[in-house]
Coordinates of C-alpha atoms and ligand atoms in Angstrom, one line a residue:
M203 CA -18.3 1.4 -22.3
I204 CA -15.4 0.0 -20.4
S205 CA -15.1 -2.7 -17.8
V206 CA -14.8 -2.1 -14.0
I207 CA -11.2 -3.3 -14.0
E208 CA -10.3 -1.1 -17.0
A209 CA -11.8 1.9 -15.3
Q210 CA -9.9 1.2 -12.1
R211 CA -6.7 0.9 -14.0
I212 CA -7.2 4.2 -15.8
L213 CA -8.0 5.9 -12.4
H214 CA -4.9 4.4 -10.8
E215 CA -2.7 5.9 -13.6
N216 CA -4.3 9.3 -13.1
V217 CA -4.2 9.7 -9.4
P218 CA -2.9 13.2 -8.7
A219 CA 0.5 13.6 -7.0
P220 CA 0.1 13.2 -3.2
Q221 CA 1.0 16.1 -1.0
Q222 CA 3.7 15.8 1.6
I223 CA 3.4 17.9 4.8
S224 CA 5.2 18.1 8.1
V225 CA 3.1 17.8 11.2
S226 CA 3.6 17.6 14.9
I227 CA 3.1 14.0 16.2
D228 CA 0.2 15.5 18.3
E229 CA -1.6 16.1 15.0
A230 CA -0.4 12.9 13.2
F231 CA -3.0 10.3 14.4
G232 CA -4.3 8.3 11.5
L233 CA -1.9 9.8 8.9
Y234 CA 0.5 7.8 6.8
L235 CA 4.3 8.4 6.8
F236 CA 5.7 9.9 3.6
E237 CA 9.3 8.8 4.3
D238 CA 11.3 6.1 6.2
I239 CA 12.4 7.4 9.6
K240 CA 15.6 6.4 11.6
A241 CA 15.8 6.5 15.3
P242 CA 17.1 9.8 16.6
D243 CA 17.9 8.2 19.9
S244 CA 18.7 4.8 21.3
S245 CA 16.4 2.7 23.5
P246 CA 16.8 2.4 26.4
R247 CA 18.4 5.8 26.5
Y248 CA 20.6 4.8 29.5
T249 CA 21.4 1.6 31.3
N250 CA 18.8 1.1 34.0
S251 CA 17.1 -1.3 36.4
A252 CA 14.2 -3.6 35.3
M253 CA 13.2 -4.1 39.0
D254 CA 12.6 -2.3 42.2
G255 CA 15.5 -3.4 44.4
Y256 CA 19.2 -2.8 45.0
A257 CA 22.0 -2.0 42.6
V258 CA 25.1 -4.1 43.6
R259 CA 28.4 -5.5 42.5
W260 CA 28.2 -9.1 41.5
A261 CA 31.7 -9.7 42.9
D262 CA 30.3 -8.9 46.4
C263 CA 27.3 -11.1 46.5
A264 CA 27.8 -14.0 44.0
E265 CA 27.7 -16.5 46.8
A266 CA 24.6 -15.1 48.6
S267 CA 21.8 -17.4 49.7
A268 CA 18.9 -17.5 52.2
D269 CA 21.1 -19.7 54.5
S270 CA 24.1 -17.5 54.2
P271 CA 23.0 -13.9 53.3
V272 CA 25.6 -11.3 52.3
Q273 CA 25.2 -8.0 54.1
L274 CA 25.9 -4.8 52.2
E275 CA 25.8 -1.2 53.4
I276 CA 23.1 1.0 51.8
I277 CA 24.9 4.1 50.6
G278 CA 22.1 5.9 48.8
E279 CA 19.3 5.7 46.3
S280 CA 18.8 5.9 42.5
Q281 CA 15.2 6.9 41.8
A282 CA 13.6 7.2 38.4
G283 CA 14.4 10.8 37.6
I284 CA 16.9 11.3 40.4
P285 CA 20.1 9.3 39.7
F286 CA 22.6 8.4 42.5
A287 CA 25.6 10.7 42.2
G288 CA 28.3 8.5 43.6
E289 CA 29.7 5.1 42.9
V290 CA 28.9 1.6 44.3
L291 CA 32.0 0.5 46.0
K292 CA 33.0 -2.8 47.6
N293 CA 30.4 -4.2 50.0
S294 CA 27.8 -1.5 49.3
A295 CA 24.4 -1.2 47.6
V296 CA 22.2 1.5 46.3
R297 CA 18.4 1.3 46.5
I298 CA 17.0 1.5 43.0
S299 CA 13.6 1.8 41.4
T300 CA 12.4 0.4 38.1
G301 CA 13.7 2.5 35.2
A302 CA 16.2 4.4 37.4
M303 CA 19.7 4.8 36.1
L304 CA 22.2 2.1 37.1
P305 CA 24.9 3.8 39.3
D306 CA 28.5 3.6 38.4
G307 CA 30.2 0.6 39.9
A308 CA 27.1 -1.6 40.0
D309 CA 26.6 -4.3 37.5
T310 CA 23.7 -6.4 38.9
I311 CA 20.2 -5.8 40.4
I312 CA 18.8 -7.7 43.3
R313 CA 15.0 -7.4 43.4
V314 CA 13.3 -6.4 46.7
E315 CA 11.8 -9.8 47.1
D316 CA 15.3 -11.4 47.4
T317 CA 16.4 -9.0 50.1
E318 CA 15.9 -8.2 53.8
D319 CA 16.0 -4.5 54.7
L320 CA 17.9 -3.8 58.0
E321 CA 18.6 -0.3 59.3
G322 CA 21.2 1.1 56.9
Y323 CA 22.1 -2.4 55.6
V324 CA 20.6 -4.9 53.3
N325 CA 20.8 -8.7 53.4
I326 CA 21.1 -10.3 49.9
L327 CA 19.2 -13.6 50.1
A328 CA 19.5 -14.8 46.5
V329 CA 21.2 -14.0 43.2
K330 CA 21.2 -15.9 40.0
K331 CA 23.7 -14.3 37.6
Q332 CA 25.9 -11.3 37.0
G333 CA 24.0 -8.5 35.2
Q334 CA 20.6 -9.8 36.2
D335 CA 17.7 -7.3 35.7
V336 CA 19.9 -4.7 34.1
R337 CA 18.5 -3.1 30.9
H338 CA 21.4 -1.9 28.7
K339 CA 21.5 1.3 26.8
G340 CA 20.6 0.6 23.1
E341 CA 19.6 -3.1 23.7
E342 CA 16.3 -2.5 22.0
F343 CA 17.6 -0.4 19.1
A344 CA 20.6 2.0 18.5
E345 CA 20.5 5.6 17.4
G346 CA 20.3 5.6 13.5
Q347 CA 18.5 2.3 13.2
L348 CA 15.5 2.2 10.8
L349 CA 12.4 2.5 12.9
F350 CA 9.5 3.4 10.6
L351 CA 8.7 2.8 6.9
K352 CA 7.1 5.1 4.4
G353 CA 3.4 4.2 4.3
D354 CA 3.2 3.2 8.0
C355 CA -0.1 4.3 9.5
L356 CA 0.4 6.4 12.7
G357 CA -1.7 5.0 15.5
A358 CA -1.4 4.8 19.3
R359 CA 1.6 2.4 19.2
E360 CA 3.6 4.2 16.5
L361 CA 3.0 7.6 18.0
A362 CA 4.2 6.3 21.4
L363 CA 7.4 5.1 19.9
M364 CA 7.9 8.4 18.1
A365 CA 7.4 10.3 21.4
A366 CA 9.8 8.0 23.2
V367 CA 12.7 8.7 20.7
G368 CA 12.0 12.4 20.5
L369 CA 10.5 12.7 17.0
H370 CA 8.5 16.0 17.2
T371 CA 7.4 16.6 13.6
V372 CA 7.1 13.9 11.0
P373 CA 6.6 13.9 7.2
V374 CA 3.2 12.5 6.3
Y375 CA 0.7 12.4 3.4
A376 CA -1.8 15.3 3.6
K377 CA -5.4 14.3 3.8
P378 CA -6.8 15.1 0.4
D379 CA -9.2 18.1 0.1
V380 CA -12.5 17.4 -1.6
I381 CA -15.3 19.5 -3.0
L382 CA -18.7 18.1 -3.3
L383 CA -21.2 19.4 -5.9
V384 CA -24.7 17.9 -5.6
T385 CA -26.8 18.5 -8.6
G386 CA -30.6 18.2 -8.9
T387 CA -33.3 20.8 -9.2
E388 CA -35.7 18.4 -7.4
L389 CA -33.6 18.3 -4.3
V390 CA -34.3 20.0 -0.9
C391 CA -32.1 19.8 2.1
H392 CA -33.2 17.0 4.4
D393 CA -33.9 19.4 7.3
E394 CA -36.3 21.6 5.3
A395 CA -39.6 21.7 7.1
T396 CA -41.8 21.8 4.1
I397 CA -41.3 19.7 1.0
K398 CA -43.4 20.0 -2.2
A399 CA -45.0 17.0 -3.9
H400 CA -42.5 17.0 -6.7
Q401 CA -39.4 17.4 -4.6
I402 CA -37.2 14.8 -2.8
R403 CA -34.9 15.1 0.2
D404 CA -31.2 15.2 -0.7
S405 CA -29.6 12.1 0.8
N406 CA -26.4 12.0 -1.3
T407 CA -24.9 15.0 0.4
I408 CA -24.8 13.5 3.9
M409 CA -23.9 10.1 2.4
L410 CA -21.0 11.3 0.4
A411 CA -19.8 13.7 3.0
S412 CA -19.7 10.8 5.5
A413 CA -18.1 8.5 3.0
I414 CA -15.4 11.1 2.2
R415 CA -14.7 11.5 5.9
E416 CA -14.6 7.7 6.5
S417 CA -12.1 7.5 3.7
G418 CA -9.8 10.1 5.2
G419 CA -10.7 13.0 2.9
V420 CA -11.3 16.5 4.1
L421 CA -14.5 18.0 2.8
R422 CA -13.8 21.7 1.9
S423 CA -17.2 22.6 0.8
T424 CA -20.5 21.3 -0.4
S425 CA -22.8 23.0 -2.9
H426 CA -26.2 22.2 -4.2
V427 CA -26.3 23.0 -7.9
E428 CA -29.5 23.3 -9.8
D429 CA -29.7 21.5 -13.2
S430 CA -28.3 24.3 -15.4
L431 CA -25.2 24.1 -17.6
K432 CA -24.2 27.6 -16.6
H433 CA -24.4 27.0 -12.9
T434 CA -22.7 23.7 -13.2
I435 CA -19.7 25.2 -15.1
Q436 CA -19.4 27.9 -12.5
A437 CA -19.4 25.5 -9.6
I438 CA -16.8 23.3 -11.3
E439 CA -14.6 26.3 -12.1
D440 CA -14.9 27.5 -8.5
G441 CA -13.8 24.0 -7.4
V442 CA -10.7 24.1 -9.7
A443 CA -9.8 27.5 -8.5
S444 CA -9.8 26.4 -4.9
G445 CA -6.9 24.0 -5.7
V446 CA -8.5 20.7 -4.5
K447 CA -7.4 17.4 -5.9
L448 CA -10.9 16.0 -6.1
I449 CA -14.2 17.4 -7.2
I450 CA -17.0 14.9 -6.6
C451 CA -20.3 15.6 -8.4
S452 CA -23.6 13.8 -7.7
G453 CA -26.2 13.3 -10.4
G454 CA -26.5 14.9 -13.8
V455 CA -24.1 12.6 -15.5
S456 CA -26.6 10.4 -17.5
V457 CA -28.1 11.0 -20.9
G458 CA -31.1 13.1 -19.9
R459 CA -31.6 16.6 -21.3
H460 CA -30.9 18.1 -17.9
D461 CA -27.7 16.2 -17.1
H462 CA -24.9 18.7 -17.5
V463 CA -21.9 17.5 -15.5
R464 CA -19.9 16.1 -18.5
E465 CA -20.5 19.0 -20.7
A466 CA -19.8 21.5 -17.9
A467 CA -16.6 19.6 -17.0
A468 CA -15.5 19.7 -20.6
Q469 CA -16.2 23.4 -20.8
A470 CA -14.2 23.9 -17.6
G471 CA -11.2 22.3 -19.3
F472 CA -11.4 18.7 -18.1
K473 CA -10.4 15.9 -20.4
E474 CA -12.6 12.8 -20.1
L475 CA -10.9 9.7 -18.8
F476 CA -14.0 7.6 -19.1
W477 CA -17.7 7.7 -19.1
Q478 CA -20.1 4.7 -18.6
I479 CA -18.9 1.4 -17.1
R480 CA -20.2 -2.1 -17.7
Q481 CA -21.6 -2.4 -14.2
K482 CA -24.9 -2.4 -12.4
P483 CA -25.6 -0.2 -10.5
G484 CA -23.4 2.8 -11.5
K485 CA -23.3 2.6 -15.3
P486 CA -23.1 6.4 -16.0
L487 CA -20.0 7.0 -13.9
Y488 CA -17.8 9.7 -15.4
V489 CA -14.3 10.8 -14.6
G490 CA -12.3 13.7 -16.0
R491 CA -8.9 15.2 -15.4
K492 CA -7.5 18.7 -15.5
G493 CA -3.9 19.0 -14.4
E494 CA -3.7 17.7 -10.8
T495 CA -7.5 17.7 -10.3
L496 CA -9.8 14.8 -10.9
I497 CA -13.6 15.2 -11.3
F498 CA -15.9 12.4 -10.6
G499 CA -19.5 12.4 -11.9
L500 CA -21.3 9.9 -9.7
P501 CA -24.8 8.9 -10.8
G502 CA -27.6 10.5 -8.7
N503 CA -29.3 7.3 -7.7
P504 CA -28.2 6.9 -4.2
V505 CA -27.2 3.2 -4.4
S506 CA -25.3 3.9 -7.6
A507 CA -23.6 6.9 -6.1
Y508 CA -22.6 4.8 -3.0
M509 CA -21.2 1.8 -4.9
C510 CA -19.3 4.1 -7.3
F511 CA -17.8 6.0 -4.4
R512 CA -16.8 2.7 -2.8
N513 CA -15.2 1.1 -5.8
F514 CA -13.7 4.1 -7.6
V515 CA -13.4 7.2 -5.3
R516 CA -12.3 5.5 -2.2
P517 CA -9.2 3.9 -3.8
V518 CA -8.1 7.3 -5.1
L519 CA -8.5 8.9 -1.7
A520 CA -6.4 6.0 -0.2
E521 CA -3.7 6.4 -2.8
L522 CA -3.5 10.2 -2.1
Q523 CA -2.9 9.3 1.5
G524 CA -0.1 6.8 0.7
T525 CA -2.1 3.7 1.3
S526 CA -4.5 1.4 -0.4
C527 CA -8.0 0.2 0.6
F528 CA -9.6 -3.1 0.3
D529 CA -12.9 -4.6 1.5
Q530 CA -13.1 -7.0 4.4
T531 CA -14.3 -10.2 2.9
L532 CA -16.1 -13.3 4.1
T533 CA -16.7 -16.7 2.4
A534 CA -20.3 -17.7 2.8
I535 CA -22.7 -20.3 1.6
V536 CA -25.2 -19.2 -1.0
S537 CA -28.7 -19.9 0.3
E538 CA -30.8 -18.9 -2.7
Q539 CA -29.8 -18.9 -6.4
M540 CA -28.3 -15.7 -7.7
T541 CA -27.8 -15.0 -11.4
N542 CA -26.4 -12.4 -13.7
K543 CA -28.3 -12.6 -16.9
G544 CA -27.1 -9.3 -18.2
K545 CA -23.9 -8.1 -19.9
R546 CA -22.6 -5.9 -17.1
T547 CA -20.8 -6.7 -13.8
L548 CA -23.4 -6.9 -11.1
F549 CA -23.0 -5.8 -7.6
I550 CA -25.7 -7.5 -5.6
R551 CA -26.4 -6.2 -2.1
V552 CA -26.7 -9.1 0.4
K553 CA -27.5 -10.1 3.9
I554 CA -25.3 -12.3 6.0
E555 CA -26.7 -14.8 8.4
N556 CA -24.1 -15.8 11.0
R557 CA -24.4 -19.3 12.4
P558 CA -22.5 -20.8 15.3
N559 CA -19.7 -23.2 14.3
Q560 CA -20.8 -23.1 10.6
L561 CA -20.1 -21.0 7.6
A562 CA -22.4 -18.0 7.3
L563 CA -25.2 -17.9 4.8
V564 CA -25.6 -15.2 2.2
K565 CA -28.7 -14.1 0.4
E566 CA -29.8 -11.1 -1.7
V567 CA -31.5 -8.2 0.1
G568 CA -35.1 -8.3 -1.2
Q569 CA -35.0 -5.6 -3.8
Q570 CA -32.0 -4.3 -5.9
G571 CA -33.3 -1.1 -7.4
S572 CA -30.5 1.6 -7.5
H573 CA -33.0 4.2 -6.2
M574 CA -33.7 2.1 -3.1
L575 CA -31.5 3.3 -0.3
S576 CA -32.8 0.7 2.1
T577 CA -31.0 -1.9 -0.1
I578 CA -27.6 -0.6 1.1
A579 CA -28.7 0.6 4.5
H580 CA -30.0 -2.9 5.4
A581 CA -27.3 -4.9 3.5
D582 CA -24.2 -6.3 5.2
G583 CA -22.2 -6.2 2.0
Y584 CA -22.3 -7.2 -1.6
V585 CA -21.3 -9.9 -4.0
V586 CA -19.9 -9.4 -7.5
L587 CA -21.4 -11.4 -10.3
Q588 CA -19.9 -11.4 -13.8
P589 CA -22.1 -11.6 -16.9
G590 CA -23.6 -15.1 -17.2
E591 CA -22.5 -16.1 -13.7
V592 CA -25.0 -18.3 -11.7
L593 CA -24.6 -19.1 -8.1
Q594 CA -26.4 -22.3 -7.0
P595 CA -27.7 -22.8 -3.5
G596 CA -25.0 -24.4 -1.4
S597 CA -22.1 -23.0 -3.4
L598 CA -19.5 -20.8 -1.8
K599 CA -19.1 -17.1 -2.6
E600 CA -16.9 -14.3 -1.4
V601 CA -18.8 -11.4 0.2
S602 CA -17.4 -7.9 0.4
L603 CA -18.6 -6.4 3.7
F604 CA -19.7 -2.8 4.1
Ligands
AMP897 P1 -29.6 11.8 -12.0 O1 -28.4 11.0 -12.0 O2 -29.3 13.3 -11.7 O3 -30.4 11.6 -13.2 O4 -30.5 11.3 -10.8 C1 -31.0 10.0 -10.8 C2 -32.0 9.8 -9.7 O5 -31.4 10.0 -8.4 C3 -33.1 10.8 -9.7 O6 -34.3 10.1 -9.4 C4 -32.8 11.8 -8.7 O7 -33.9 12.4 -8.1 C5 -32.1 11.0 -7.7 N1 -31.1 11.8 -7.0 C6 -30.2 12.6 -7.6 N2 -29.5 13.2 -6.6 C7 -30.0 12.9 -5.5 C8 -29.6 13.2 -4.1 N3 -28.7 14.1 -3.8 N4 -30.3 12.6 -3.1 C9 -31.3 11.7 -3.4 N5 -31.6 11.3 -4.6 C10 -31.0 11.9 -5.6
MG898 MG1 -30.4 14.9 -11.8

């Protein structure tokens, strides 16, 4: 048996090579950049006005004030999208809108509020300095400047900047394809109308499918596999043939006579990276590798499957997407004693009680059985206790939030 940390290290060293793809920025939301990207255009693209007003020559109106306005002839307009074709000559002005191109000859903008519109003429009532309210080409960044870094996540803000500079397709990490194999002869689909006394509803399929989606994976297929070595080998071989990077199995990985995942993986050509971790829940976790495919054997107990997914599968999915994952944490006051009397790392599901203007309180959810789904559904998170660790009431503990 190996430790949690050791297992995570082995996994990190065996993450398959991520796949680079080129996608349109319309399809890139939530993906991570595979390469640094330089600006293909400058910003602003052309020198323009920051205000609605008049484009003028500073030389004409430097002395203007409300008491002695300067009168200029209006010779045309520069609209956003329709530039003025001529030149601003001595004692003339061009109406201009925000973002419109600064006409030749002009060097200063007078905002509407500092003017008085007369028929064909404008009175300039105030001006502060030459070049006021002019946005210069390239003042934000020049063409060729580094704009994005490898690993940046593409959200609303990044995609807007990409559109603004004319980036159409971008190199990103492909979302990893995953195949889910759920073993267990006792399982029936949750929507089955009739269920026999000796059967249970399959809850791991929807749980793991959701967790895969939440972690950015793409679920290619899900199969229910009965507890037979032959069928398990077949399902794993089909998974390998489909070329996915990850095959995630649920159940059948413990020491029972009908647990076939390890043996089936071995017969399908997988080399075992590890089996059994000093942790509770989730001791039977198995991982194997064949070329660029990893196979996870998650324990069937739903709580174990979930915690193993969170701590071992999720980081691999993150790495395949060019990022890393970490839990949101909270420091809380322990309200009732918690102990780890065993020899394994313990993940205790907890409830958080938020209190105004005070640190939150943390306590165990009532029961901790790894078959008890309500203990994760009702928990806010979990705390990690190493063997021998005792948390006294009143002490502080870091809580990982679900
Ligand atoms: P196993 O790891 O296959 O020995 O399963 C351990 C326990 O988890 C057994 O009680 C199973 O019935 C239960 N179990 C296995 N798979 C599922 C599943 N997909 N949904 C709900 N419970 C499961
Ligand atoms: Mg089973």
